[in-house]
Amino acid sequence: MGSLSVVKSNHVFLGQGSPDVRAALVIEGDTIRAVASPEHLAHVVPEGTPVRDFGDAFICPGFHDAHQHVFHTSLFRSDLALSYAGTSEKDCVRRLQEFAAQHPGDGWLLGQGFRSALWDPPVPPTRASLDEAFPDRPVCMYEGDLHTLWVNTRGLAELGITDDTVPPAGGFFDRDADGHLTGVIHEAAGMYYVAKVFASLPRQGVLDAYRDYFQMSLSQGITSVCDMALCAIPGTDFVYDDIYRELLDAGQIPMRVHLYPQNVGTFERVESLQAEFRGKMVQVPGTKQFFDGISSAHTAWLHEPYANPYFPGDCGRPTVDPEVMRSYVMEAARRGIATRIHTIGDKAVSTAIDIFAEARRAYGRPRHGMNAIEHIENLTPADVEAMAKIDLVASVQPQHVVIDVTQPERDLGPERASFMWPFESYARAGVTMAFGTDSPCVPDSAMQVLSCAVTREVPQTNQPSGGWLPQERISMPRAIDAYTRGSARLVGREHELGTLSAGRLADFVVLDTDLVTADPERIQDVTTVATYVGGVPVWEA
C-alpha cells in the first residue's frame, strides 16, 4: 500500500478505443486504484488528498516502443558517434572529417545513418573515399537500417578482414570486378564485425548514453520499451544485460524495459535472464530471430523474383534455414518462451506464420508474452487472416511506411507493392498491432509513430498528400491503442500496462494537445507536459 494522490484532466484517454473524458486518476503507490469523475472525488478519496489538475491537457497511457535497438539508439544519440544520412558518399565523408576534427586520436571513428539508395547518385559507397580522407585511422559507418557497414582499409585491417576472409553465416562482403573487397559488409557479417568496434567504446560513456536515452524517451511520453536483439550470431545481439544490471542496481532505470535476446537454439541465457529480471522495471518476455534481410537490398526472402532482379531467379534468401528456424521456435514454444522473428519478404512472412501455427497447435500460447513477426512489409490478405487465426502479433513500425514510398514498387512491382504495412486490414481482421520505431533505423519519435500510422505521410512534408496506400490509414484511437495496449499485450503485461484503469500501473503521459481531436498532420508540434511512471512524475517540462 502507498500514499494516495490524484491526477485529473478534462481530456483523459483511458485506452482501448475509449473516447477521451473528464476523469481523475486515483493513484495509490505505483498503481491506479480507481478512475473517477472529478465531481465524485470526494466520495473516493479522503479530504486533503493531493490533487494535480492538468486542466485541458491530454492524458493517455504511456507510449510503449515495441521494437527498438536501445544500445544503438543511445550510442547514435551521444557524442561517441556521428549520426548523419548525407546526400552523397562525398557529403558523408566530408561530415566524418568534421566529426574527426572534434574527436582527435587514432581510435575508431564511428558513424551511422547513410542510405545509399537515397543518395545522388544512388550507388553504394566504397572504401576508396574513406581511405583518401582517413589513410591511418580506422573508420566505419553503419547504414541507416543497420544492415550494412562501410569500412575503410585501415578498419578492415583492424578487424582482421582480408580478401580471403569467409564472412559469418547470414552475411556477405561486397567485392569489385576483380574480386577485391570494396569495404561494404552486409547483414550478419556487418553486425558481427561492428560488435568488435563497439567493444572499444569507453564504458562510462556508454552508461551515460543510456541514461541520456532514458531521459529523451521520457520527454516524449515513452514509458516502456522493448530492446530487441540485432544479430543472431552468438554474443553479438547487442542486448547488454550487464549494462541494465549495473543501472538497475544503481536505481537509474526510470522506465520499463523488456529484453529480447537472440534465439540461437539454446535457451540457457534467456532462461537465466528471465529468472534474474523479475521486477517491474526490467523483464525478459522472450527472444528474437531473423528470417531475412530487407527488400531494398534484395535480401528479403520472396516467393517470386524481384521486379528488378540482380540475377535470374533473384528471390532473396533466408538468413536461417527454415528447418533450423522451425526447430528454434518449436523448442522455445515447448519451454513456454515467446519468439519474435524479423520477416520482411512474403516468403519469410508466410513461412514464419506456418511455423508459429504449428507451435500453437503443439504447445499453445507462451507462458509470458506473445509470439510475433516483426516489420512484415510484404504480405498478402491471406497472411493477415492466418495471423488472426493463431493470435500472432504484428509488430510494426509506422515510420517505415514513408522512408521511401517509391522503393516497394521499384523492387517488388506494382501488384506486391499495393498491399504493404496494412494497418487497417490488421484492425479489421482482429490482429493485435504493437507499434514501435526500430530506432535508430528511424527517429525514436513518439509523435512520428502516431502521425505516420494515421496519415501515411512523411511527417516533415505531409507527402504524399492523402498518404501512401491511404486505404490502410487508421484512426488516432487505434494508433494510440497499438502504441500502448498492443505493445503491453505483446510483452505479456496487458494486466499491468497499456490502459488507465483500476489495478494498472500508473504509467501515463500528459500532452499539451488532445491527440484524438488534433489535426494528425500537425501533431509534430505536440509537446509533453509531464510523464509519470508508477505514479511518479519522472519527467516534466
Coordinates of C-alpha atoms in Angstrom, one line a residue:
M1 CA 0.0 0.0 0.0
G2 CA 1.2 3.6 -0.6
S3 CA 0.0 7.1 -0.1
L4 CA -2.9 8.5 -2.2
S5 CA -2.7 11.2 -4.8
V6 CA -4.9 12.3 -7.7
V7 CA -4.1 13.4 -11.2
K8 CA -7.0 14.8 -13.3
S9 CA -7.7 16.5 -16.6
N10 CA -10.6 17.4 -18.9
H11 CA -9.2 15.1 -21.6
V12 CA -8.3 11.6 -20.4
F13 CA -7.9 8.8 -23.0
L14 CA -8.3 5.7 -20.8
G15 CA -7.3 3.4 -23.7
Q16 CA -8.6 0.6 -26.0
G17 CA -10.6 2.9 -28.2
S18 CA -12.4 4.8 -25.5
P19 CA -13.4 8.4 -26.0
D20 CA -11.5 11.0 -24.0
V21 CA -13.3 12.0 -20.9
R22 CA -13.1 14.3 -17.9
A23 CA -11.6 12.0 -15.3
A24 CA -9.4 11.8 -12.2
L25 CA -6.9 9.0 -11.7
V26 CA -6.7 8.0 -8.1
I27 CA -3.2 6.7 -7.5
E28 CA -2.1 4.5 -4.6
G29 CA 1.6 3.8 -4.5
D30 CA 2.6 2.9 -8.1
T31 CA -0.9 1.7 -9.1
I32 CA -4.2 3.3 -10.3
R33 CA -6.7 2.5 -7.5
A34 CA -9.7 4.0 -9.3
V35 CA -10.8 6.2 -12.1
A36 CA -13.5 8.7 -11.0
S37 CA -15.3 11.7 -12.4
P38 CA -13.9 14.9 -10.8
E39 CA -17.3 15.6 -9.3
H40 CA -17.2 12.4 -7.3
L41 CA -13.7 12.6 -6.0
A42 CA -14.9 13.4 -2.5
H43 CA -16.6 10.0 -2.4
V44 CA -13.4 8.2 -3.5
V45 CA -10.5 9.8 -1.6
P46 CA -10.3 11.5 1.8
E47 CA -10.2 15.2 2.2
G48 CA -6.7 16.6 1.9
T49 CA -5.5 14.1 -0.7
P50 CA -3.1 15.9 -3.1
V51 CA -4.7 16.7 -6.4
R52 CA -2.9 17.8 -9.5
D53 CA -5.2 19.3 -12.1
F54 CA -3.8 19.4 -15.7
G55 CA -6.9 21.4 -17.0
D56 CA -7.3 20.9 -20.7
A57 CA -4.1 18.9 -21.2
F58 CA -4.5 15.4 -22.7
I59 CA -3.6 12.3 -20.6
C60 CA -3.2 8.9 -22.1
P61 CA -1.3 5.7 -21.2
G62 CA 2.4 5.9 -21.6
F63 CA 3.7 5.0 -25.0
H64 CA 5.5 1.7 -25.4
D65 CA 8.0 1.3 -28.2
A66 CA 7.7 -2.4 -29.1
H67 CA 10.8 -2.6 -31.3
Q68 CA 13.9 -0.6 -30.6
H69 CA 17.7 -1.3 -30.5
V70 CA 18.5 0.6 -27.3
F71 CA 22.3 0.3 -27.4
H72 CA 22.4 1.7 -30.9
T73 CA 19.8 4.4 -30.3
S74 CA 21.7 5.5 -27.2
L75 CA 25.1 5.4 -28.9
F76 CA 24.0 7.3 -32.0
R77 CA 22.3 10.0 -29.9
S78 CA 25.5 10.5 -28.0
D79 CA 28.8 12.2 -28.7
L80 CA 30.5 8.9 -29.1
A81 CA 29.5 8.6 -32.7
L82 CA 28.2 10.6 -35.7
S83 CA 24.6 10.3 -36.8
Y84 CA 24.3 11.6 -40.3
A85 CA 22.5 10.5 -43.5
G86 CA 24.2 12.7 -46.0
T87 CA 23.2 13.4 -49.6
S88 CA 26.1 11.5 -51.3
E89 CA 29.2 9.5 -50.5
K90 CA 31.3 12.6 -50.7
D91 CA 29.0 14.5 -48.4
C92 CA 29.2 11.7 -45.8
V93 CA 33.0 11.7 -45.9
R94 CA 33.1 15.5 -45.5
R95 CA 30.9 15.3 -42.4
L96 CA 33.1 12.4 -41.0
Q97 CA 36.1 14.7 -41.4
E98 CA 34.4 17.4 -39.4
F99 CA 33.5 14.9 -36.7
A100 CA 37.0 13.6 -36.6
A101 CA 38.4 17.1 -36.1
Q102 CA 36.2 17.3 -33.0
H103 CA 37.3 13.8 -31.8
P104 CA 41.1 13.6 -32.5
G105 CA 43.0 10.5 -31.8
D106 CA 43.8 7.2 -33.5
G107 CA 40.9 5.1 -32.3
W108 CA 37.8 4.1 -34.3
L109 CA 35.7 6.8 -35.9
L110 CA 32.2 5.6 -35.9
G111 CA 29.0 6.8 -37.6
Q112 CA 25.5 5.8 -38.6
G113 CA 22.7 7.0 -40.9
F114 CA 23.6 6.8 -44.5
R115 CA 21.2 5.3 -47.1
S116 CA 22.9 5.0 -50.4
A117 CA 19.7 4.2 -52.2
L118 CA 18.6 7.8 -51.4
W119 CA 21.9 9.4 -52.4
D120 CA 22.5 11.3 -55.6
P121 CA 23.7 9.2 -57.3
P122 CA 22.1 6.2 -55.6
V123 CA 25.1 3.9 -55.7
P124 CA 26.9 2.0 -52.8
P125 CA 30.0 3.6 -51.4
T126 CA 33.5 2.1 -51.4
R127 CA 36.4 2.2 -49.1
A128 CA 38.4 4.4 -51.6
S129 CA 36.7 7.6 -50.5
L130 CA 37.2 6.8 -46.8
D131 CA 40.9 5.8 -47.5
E132 CA 41.6 9.2 -49.1
A133 CA 40.3 11.1 -46.1
F134 CA 41.5 8.6 -43.4
P135 CA 44.5 6.6 -44.5
D136 CA 45.7 5.9 -41.0
R137 CA 42.6 5.9 -38.7
P138 CA 40.0 3.1 -38.7
V139 CA 36.6 4.3 -39.8
C140 CA 33.2 2.5 -40.1
M141 CA 29.9 4.0 -41.0
Y142 CA 26.7 2.0 -40.3
E143 CA 23.8 2.3 -42.8
G144 CA 20.6 3.8 -41.5
D145 CA 18.8 0.5 -41.5
L146 CA 21.7 -1.2 -39.5
H147 CA 22.0 -3.9 -42.2
T148 CA 25.2 -2.6 -43.9
L149 CA 28.6 -1.5 -42.7
W150 CA 31.0 0.7 -44.7
V151 CA 34.7 0.4 -43.6
N152 CA 38.0 1.8 -44.8
T153 CA 41.1 -0.2 -45.5
R154 CA 42.6 0.6 -42.1
G155 CA 39.4 -0.5 -40.5
L156 CA 39.4 -3.8 -42.4
A157 CA 42.9 -4.5 -41.2
E158 CA 41.9 -3.7 -37.6
L159 CA 39.0 -6.2 -37.9
G160 CA 41.3 -8.8 -39.5
I161 CA 39.3 -8.9 -42.7
T162 CA 41.2 -9.8 -46.0
D163 CA 40.1 -10.9 -49.4
D164 CA 40.3 -14.5 -48.2
T165 CA 38.1 -14.0 -45.1
V166 CA 35.0 -16.1 -45.1
P167 CA 32.0 -14.0 -43.8
P168 CA 29.9 -15.3 -40.9
A169 CA 26.7 -17.3 -41.9
G170 CA 23.9 -14.9 -42.9
G171 CA 26.3 -12.2 -44.1
F172 CA 28.4 -11.3 -47.1
F173 CA 31.1 -8.9 -48.4
D174 CA 30.8 -6.7 -51.5
R175 CA 33.6 -7.2 -54.0
D176 CA 34.7 -5.3 -57.1
A177 CA 35.1 -6.8 -60.6
D178 CA 38.5 -8.2 -59.6
G179 CA 37.1 -9.9 -56.5
H180 CA 38.6 -7.5 -54.0
L181 CA 36.7 -6.1 -51.0
T182 CA 35.0 -2.8 -51.5
G183 CA 34.7 -2.1 -47.8
V184 CA 31.0 -2.7 -47.7
I185 CA 29.8 -5.5 -45.4
H186 CA 26.2 -6.8 -45.3
E187 CA 23.7 -8.3 -42.9
A188 CA 25.1 -10.6 -40.1
A189 CA 28.7 -10.0 -41.2
G190 CA 28.3 -6.3 -40.6
M191 CA 26.6 -6.8 -37.3
Y192 CA 29.3 -9.3 -36.2
Y193 CA 32.2 -7.0 -37.1
V194 CA 30.7 -3.8 -35.8
A195 CA 30.5 -5.5 -32.4
K196 CA 34.3 -5.5 -32.3
V197 CA 34.2 -1.7 -32.9
F198 CA 31.7 -1.2 -30.2
A199 CA 33.9 -3.1 -27.7
S200 CA 36.4 -0.3 -27.9
L201 CA 34.0 2.3 -26.6
P202 CA 34.5 3.7 -23.1
R203 CA 32.1 2.0 -20.7
Q204 CA 31.4 5.2 -18.7
G205 CA 30.5 6.9 -22.0
V206 CA 28.1 4.1 -22.9
L207 CA 26.4 4.2 -19.4
D208 CA 26.0 8.0 -19.8
A209 CA 24.5 7.4 -23.2
Y210 CA 21.9 5.0 -21.7
R211 CA 21.0 7.5 -19.0
D212 CA 20.5 10.2 -21.6
Y213 CA 18.5 7.9 -23.7
F214 CA 16.1 7.2 -20.8
Q215 CA 15.5 10.9 -20.3
M216 CA 15.0 11.5 -24.0
S217 CA 12.4 8.7 -24.1
L218 CA 10.5 10.0 -21.1
S219 CA 10.5 13.5 -22.5
Q220 CA 8.3 12.1 -25.3
G221 CA 6.0 10.2 -23.0
I222 CA 7.6 6.8 -23.8
T223 CA 7.4 4.8 -20.6
S224 CA 8.2 1.3 -21.8
V225 CA 10.5 -0.1 -24.5
C226 CA 11.4 -3.5 -26.0
D227 CA 15.2 -3.8 -26.5
M228 CA 15.5 -6.2 -29.5
A229 CA 18.4 -8.3 -30.5
L230 CA 20.0 -7.1 -33.7
C231 CA 22.1 -10.2 -34.8
A232 CA 21.6 -13.9 -34.5
I233 CA 25.3 -14.6 -34.1
P234 CA 26.0 -15.7 -30.5
G235 CA 27.5 -12.9 -28.4
T236 CA 26.6 -10.1 -30.8
D237 CA 22.9 -9.4 -30.2
F238 CA 23.6 -6.0 -28.6
V239 CA 21.2 -6.7 -25.7
Y240 CA 23.6 -5.8 -23.0
D241 CA 22.2 -7.3 -19.8
D242 CA 25.3 -6.3 -17.9
I243 CA 24.5 -2.6 -18.5
Y244 CA 20.9 -3.0 -17.3
R245 CA 22.2 -4.9 -14.3
E246 CA 24.5 -2.1 -13.3
L247 CA 22.0 0.7 -13.9
L248 CA 19.2 -1.2 -12.1
D249 CA 21.4 -1.8 -9.1
A250 CA 22.1 2.0 -9.0
G251 CA 18.4 2.8 -9.3
Q252 CA 19.0 4.5 -12.6
I253 CA 16.4 2.8 -14.9
P254 CA 13.4 5.2 -14.8
M255 CA 11.2 3.4 -17.4
R256 CA 10.2 -0.2 -18.1
V257 CA 12.5 -2.2 -20.3
H258 CA 11.7 -5.6 -21.9
L259 CA 14.8 -7.5 -23.2
Y260 CA 14.6 -9.8 -26.2
P261 CA 18.0 -11.5 -26.6
Q262 CA 18.8 -13.7 -29.6
N263 CA 17.3 -17.2 -30.1
V264 CA 20.1 -19.4 -31.3
G265 CA 18.6 -22.7 -30.4
T266 CA 19.9 -22.8 -26.9
F267 CA 18.0 -21.2 -24.0
E268 CA 20.3 -21.1 -21.0
R269 CA 20.8 -17.3 -21.4
V270 CA 17.2 -16.3 -21.8
E271 CA 16.0 -18.6 -19.0
S272 CA 18.7 -17.3 -16.7
L273 CA 17.8 -13.7 -17.5
Q274 CA 14.1 -14.4 -17.0
A275 CA 14.9 -15.8 -13.6
E276 CA 17.0 -12.8 -12.7
F277 CA 15.0 -9.9 -14.1
R278 CA 11.6 -10.4 -12.5
G279 CA 10.8 -6.9 -11.2
K280 CA 8.5 -4.3 -12.5
M281 CA 11.3 -2.3 -14.3
V282 CA 13.2 -4.9 -16.3
Q283 CA 11.8 -8.1 -17.7
V284 CA 12.7 -10.7 -20.3
P285 CA 9.5 -11.8 -22.1
G286 CA 11.2 -13.8 -24.9
T287 CA 13.7 -14.0 -27.8
K288 CA 14.3 -12.6 -31.3
Q289 CA 15.4 -14.1 -34.5
F290 CA 16.0 -13.0 -38.2
F291 CA 14.4 -14.8 -41.1
D292 CA 15.6 -12.5 -43.9
G293 CA 17.0 -9.0 -44.6
I294 CA 15.5 -6.0 -46.4
S295 CA 13.8 -5.7 -49.8
S296 CA 15.8 -2.6 -50.8
A297 CA 19.0 -4.7 -50.7
H298 CA 17.2 -7.7 -52.2
T299 CA 17.9 -9.7 -49.0
A300 CA 14.3 -10.0 -48.1
W301 CA 13.0 -13.5 -48.9
L302 CA 10.3 -13.6 -51.6
H303 CA 8.1 -16.3 -53.2
E304 CA 8.7 -14.8 -56.7
P305 CA 11.7 -12.9 -58.0
Y306 CA 12.2 -9.2 -57.5
A307 CA 10.8 -6.9 -60.2
N308 CA 14.3 -5.6 -60.9
P309 CA 16.4 -8.8 -60.2
Y310 CA 20.1 -8.6 -59.7
F311 CA 20.4 -12.1 -61.3
P312 CA 17.9 -14.6 -62.8
G313 CA 15.7 -16.1 -60.1
D314 CA 16.6 -13.3 -57.5
C315 CA 14.2 -14.0 -54.7
G316 CA 16.5 -13.0 -51.8
R317 CA 17.2 -15.7 -49.2
P318 CA 16.5 -16.8 -45.7
T319 CA 19.2 -15.9 -43.1
V320 CA 18.4 -19.1 -41.3
D321 CA 17.5 -22.4 -42.9
P322 CA 13.7 -22.8 -42.5
E323 CA 14.1 -26.2 -40.7
V324 CA 16.5 -24.6 -38.3
M325 CA 14.1 -21.8 -37.6
R326 CA 11.4 -24.3 -37.1
S327 CA 13.5 -26.1 -34.5
Y328 CA 14.3 -22.9 -32.7
V329 CA 10.6 -21.8 -32.5
M330 CA 9.3 -25.2 -31.6
E331 CA 11.8 -25.7 -28.7
A332 CA 11.1 -22.1 -27.5
A333 CA 7.4 -22.9 -27.6
R334 CA 7.9 -26.2 -25.7
R335 CA 9.6 -24.2 -23.0
G336 CA 6.8 -21.6 -23.0
I337 CA 9.1 -18.8 -24.3
A338 CA 7.8 -16.3 -26.8
T339 CA 9.7 -15.7 -30.1
R340 CA 9.7 -12.7 -32.3
I341 CA 11.0 -13.1 -35.9
H342 CA 12.2 -10.4 -38.3
T343 CA 10.2 -11.1 -41.5
I344 CA 10.2 -8.6 -44.4
G345 CA 9.6 -10.6 -47.6
D346 CA 6.4 -12.5 -48.3
K347 CA 8.1 -16.0 -48.3
A348 CA 9.6 -15.2 -44.9
V349 CA 6.3 -14.0 -43.6
S350 CA 4.2 -17.0 -44.8
T351 CA 6.9 -19.5 -43.6
A352 CA 7.1 -17.9 -40.2
I353 CA 3.3 -17.9 -39.9
D354 CA 3.2 -21.7 -40.7
I355 CA 5.9 -22.4 -38.1
F356 CA 4.0 -20.4 -35.4
A357 CA 0.8 -22.1 -36.3
E358 CA 2.5 -25.5 -35.7
A359 CA 3.9 -24.3 -32.4
R360 CA 0.5 -23.0 -31.3
R361 CA -1.1 -26.4 -32.1
A362 CA 1.5 -28.3 -30.3
Y363 CA 2.1 -26.1 -27.2
G364 CA -0.5 -23.3 -27.0
R365 CA 0.5 -19.8 -26.2
P366 CA 3.8 -18.8 -24.5
R367 CA 3.5 -18.6 -20.7
H368 CA 4.7 -14.9 -20.8
G369 CA 4.4 -12.6 -23.7
M370 CA 3.3 -13.4 -27.2
N371 CA 4.8 -14.7 -30.5
A372 CA 5.1 -12.0 -33.1
I373 CA 6.5 -11.2 -36.5
E374 CA 8.5 -8.0 -37.0
H375 CA 8.2 -5.4 -39.7
I376 CA 6.1 -7.6 -42.1
E377 CA 6.4 -5.2 -45.1
N378 CA 5.4 -7.5 -48.0
L379 CA 2.5 -10.0 -47.4
T380 CA -1.0 -11.0 -48.6
P381 CA -4.5 -10.6 -47.3
A382 CA -4.4 -14.4 -46.7
D383 CA -1.4 -13.9 -44.4
V384 CA -3.4 -11.4 -42.4
E385 CA -6.2 -13.8 -41.9
A386 CA -3.8 -16.6 -40.9
M387 CA -2.2 -14.3 -38.3
A388 CA -5.6 -13.5 -36.8
K389 CA -6.4 -17.2 -36.6
I390 CA -3.4 -18.0 -34.4
D391 CA -3.3 -14.7 -32.5
L392 CA 0.1 -13.8 -33.9
V393 CA 1.1 -10.2 -33.1
A394 CA 2.0 -7.8 -35.9
S395 CA 5.0 -5.8 -34.5
V396 CA 5.1 -2.9 -37.0
Q397 CA 6.9 0.4 -37.3
P398 CA 4.7 3.1 -39.0
Q399 CA 7.7 5.3 -39.9
H400 CA 9.0 2.6 -42.2
V401 CA 6.0 3.2 -44.4
V402 CA 7.4 6.5 -45.7
I403 CA 11.2 6.0 -45.7
D404 CA 11.0 5.8 -49.5
V405 CA 7.5 5.3 -51.0
T406 CA 9.0 4.7 -54.4
Q407 CA 11.1 1.7 -53.3
P408 CA 8.5 -1.0 -52.9
E409 CA 7.2 -0.7 -56.5
R410 CA 10.7 -0.4 -57.8
D411 CA 11.8 -3.7 -56.2
L412 CA 8.6 -5.6 -55.8
G413 CA 6.4 -4.4 -58.7
P414 CA 3.0 -2.7 -58.6
E415 CA 1.0 -5.8 -57.5
R416 CA 3.0 -6.7 -54.5
A417 CA 3.5 -3.0 -53.6
S418 CA -0.2 -2.5 -53.4
F419 CA -0.6 -4.3 -50.1
M420 CA 2.1 -3.3 -47.6
W421 CA 2.1 -2.3 -43.9
P422 CA -1.7 -3.0 -43.9
F423 CA -2.7 -1.4 -40.6
E424 CA -6.4 -1.1 -41.4
S425 CA -6.5 -4.7 -42.7
Y426 CA -4.9 -5.9 -39.4
A427 CA -7.5 -3.9 -37.4
R428 CA -10.5 -5.4 -39.4
A429 CA -9.1 -8.9 -39.1
G430 CA -8.6 -8.6 -35.3
V431 CA -4.8 -8.9 -35.5
T432 CA -3.1 -7.2 -32.5
M433 CA -0.7 -4.5 -33.6
A434 CA 2.2 -3.4 -31.5
F435 CA 3.8 -0.1 -32.6
G436 CA 7.5 0.8 -32.4
T437 CA 10.2 2.6 -34.3
D438 CA 13.1 0.2 -35.0
S439 CA 15.3 3.1 -33.8
P440 CA 17.9 4.1 -34.8
C441 CA 16.8 3.0 -38.3
V442 CA 14.3 5.8 -38.0
P443 CA 14.0 8.5 -35.3
D444 CA 12.7 7.4 -31.9
S445 CA 9.9 9.9 -32.1
A446 CA 6.6 9.1 -30.5
M447 CA 4.6 11.7 -32.5
Q448 CA 6.1 10.4 -35.8
V449 CA 4.9 6.9 -34.9
L450 CA 1.3 8.1 -34.5
S451 CA 1.2 10.5 -37.4
C452 CA 2.7 8.0 -39.9
A453 CA 0.1 5.4 -38.8
V454 CA -2.8 7.9 -39.2
T455 CA -1.7 9.8 -42.3
R456 CA 0.9 7.5 -44.0
E457 CA 2.7 10.7 -45.0
V458 CA 6.2 11.9 -44.4
P459 CA 5.9 13.8 -41.1
Q460 CA 8.1 16.8 -42.2
T461 CA 6.5 17.3 -45.6
N462 CA 3.0 15.7 -45.3
Q463 CA 3.7 14.0 -48.6
P464 CA 2.4 12.1 -50.5
S465 CA -0.8 14.1 -49.9
G466 CA -3.5 11.9 -48.5
G467 CA -1.0 9.2 -47.7
W468 CA 0.7 6.3 -49.4
L469 CA -1.9 3.4 -49.8
P470 CA -4.4 5.6 -47.9
Q471 CA -6.9 2.7 -47.5
E472 CA -4.6 1.4 -44.8
R473 CA -4.7 4.5 -42.6
I474 CA -6.1 4.0 -39.2
S475 CA -7.8 6.3 -36.6
M476 CA -5.9 8.0 -33.9
P477 CA -7.6 6.0 -31.1
R478 CA -6.5 2.8 -32.9
A479 CA -3.0 4.1 -33.3
I480 CA -2.7 5.0 -29.6
D481 CA -4.1 1.6 -28.8
A482 CA -1.4 -0.1 -30.8
Y483 CA 1.3 2.0 -29.2
T484 CA 0.1 1.3 -25.7
R485 CA -2.1 -1.7 -25.1
G486 CA -0.9 -3.6 -28.2
S487 CA 2.7 -3.4 -27.0
A488 CA 1.7 -4.3 -23.4
R489 CA -0.1 -7.4 -24.7
L490 CA 2.9 -8.4 -26.8
V491 CA 5.2 -8.4 -23.7
G492 CA 2.6 -10.2 -21.5
R493 CA 1.7 -7.2 -19.4
E494 CA -1.8 -6.2 -20.5
H495 CA -2.9 -6.7 -17.0
E496 CA -0.4 -4.0 -15.8
L497 CA 0.2 -1.7 -18.7
G498 CA -1.3 -0.1 -21.7
T499 CA -4.6 1.2 -20.3
L500 CA -5.7 3.6 -17.5
S501 CA -7.9 1.6 -15.2
A502 CA -8.1 0.2 -11.7
G503 CA -5.3 -2.2 -10.9
R504 CA -2.9 -1.0 -13.7
L505 CA 0.4 0.6 -13.1
A506 CA 0.2 4.4 -13.1
D507 CA 2.3 5.0 -16.3
F508 CA 0.9 7.8 -18.4
V509 CA 1.9 10.9 -20.3
V510 CA 0.4 14.4 -20.2
L511 CA 0.4 16.3 -23.5
D512 CA -0.4 19.9 -24.3
T513 CA -2.8 18.8 -27.2
D514 CA -5.7 16.4 -27.4
L515 CA -4.3 13.8 -29.9
V516 CA -7.8 12.4 -30.7
T517 CA -9.2 15.7 -32.0
A518 CA -6.0 17.3 -33.3
D519 CA -5.1 17.5 -37.0
P520 CA -2.8 14.5 -37.3
E521 CA -0.6 16.4 -39.9
R522 CA 0.3 18.9 -37.1
I523 CA 0.9 16.6 -34.1
Q524 CA 4.7 17.0 -34.7
D525 CA 4.2 20.3 -32.7
V526 CA 2.6 18.5 -29.7
T527 CA 4.8 18.7 -26.6
T528 CA 5.0 16.7 -23.4
V529 CA 3.9 18.4 -20.2
A530 CA 4.8 15.5 -17.8
T531 CA 5.5 11.8 -17.9
Y532 CA 4.6 9.5 -15.0
V533 CA 6.0 6.0 -14.3
G534 CA 4.5 4.2 -11.3
G535 CA 2.6 7.3 -10.2
V536 CA 5.7 9.4 -10.0
P537 CA 6.4 12.3 -12.4
V538 CA 9.8 11.2 -13.8
W539 CA 9.9 14.0 -16.4
E540 CA 8.4 17.4 -16.5
A541 CA 8.6 20.3 -18.9

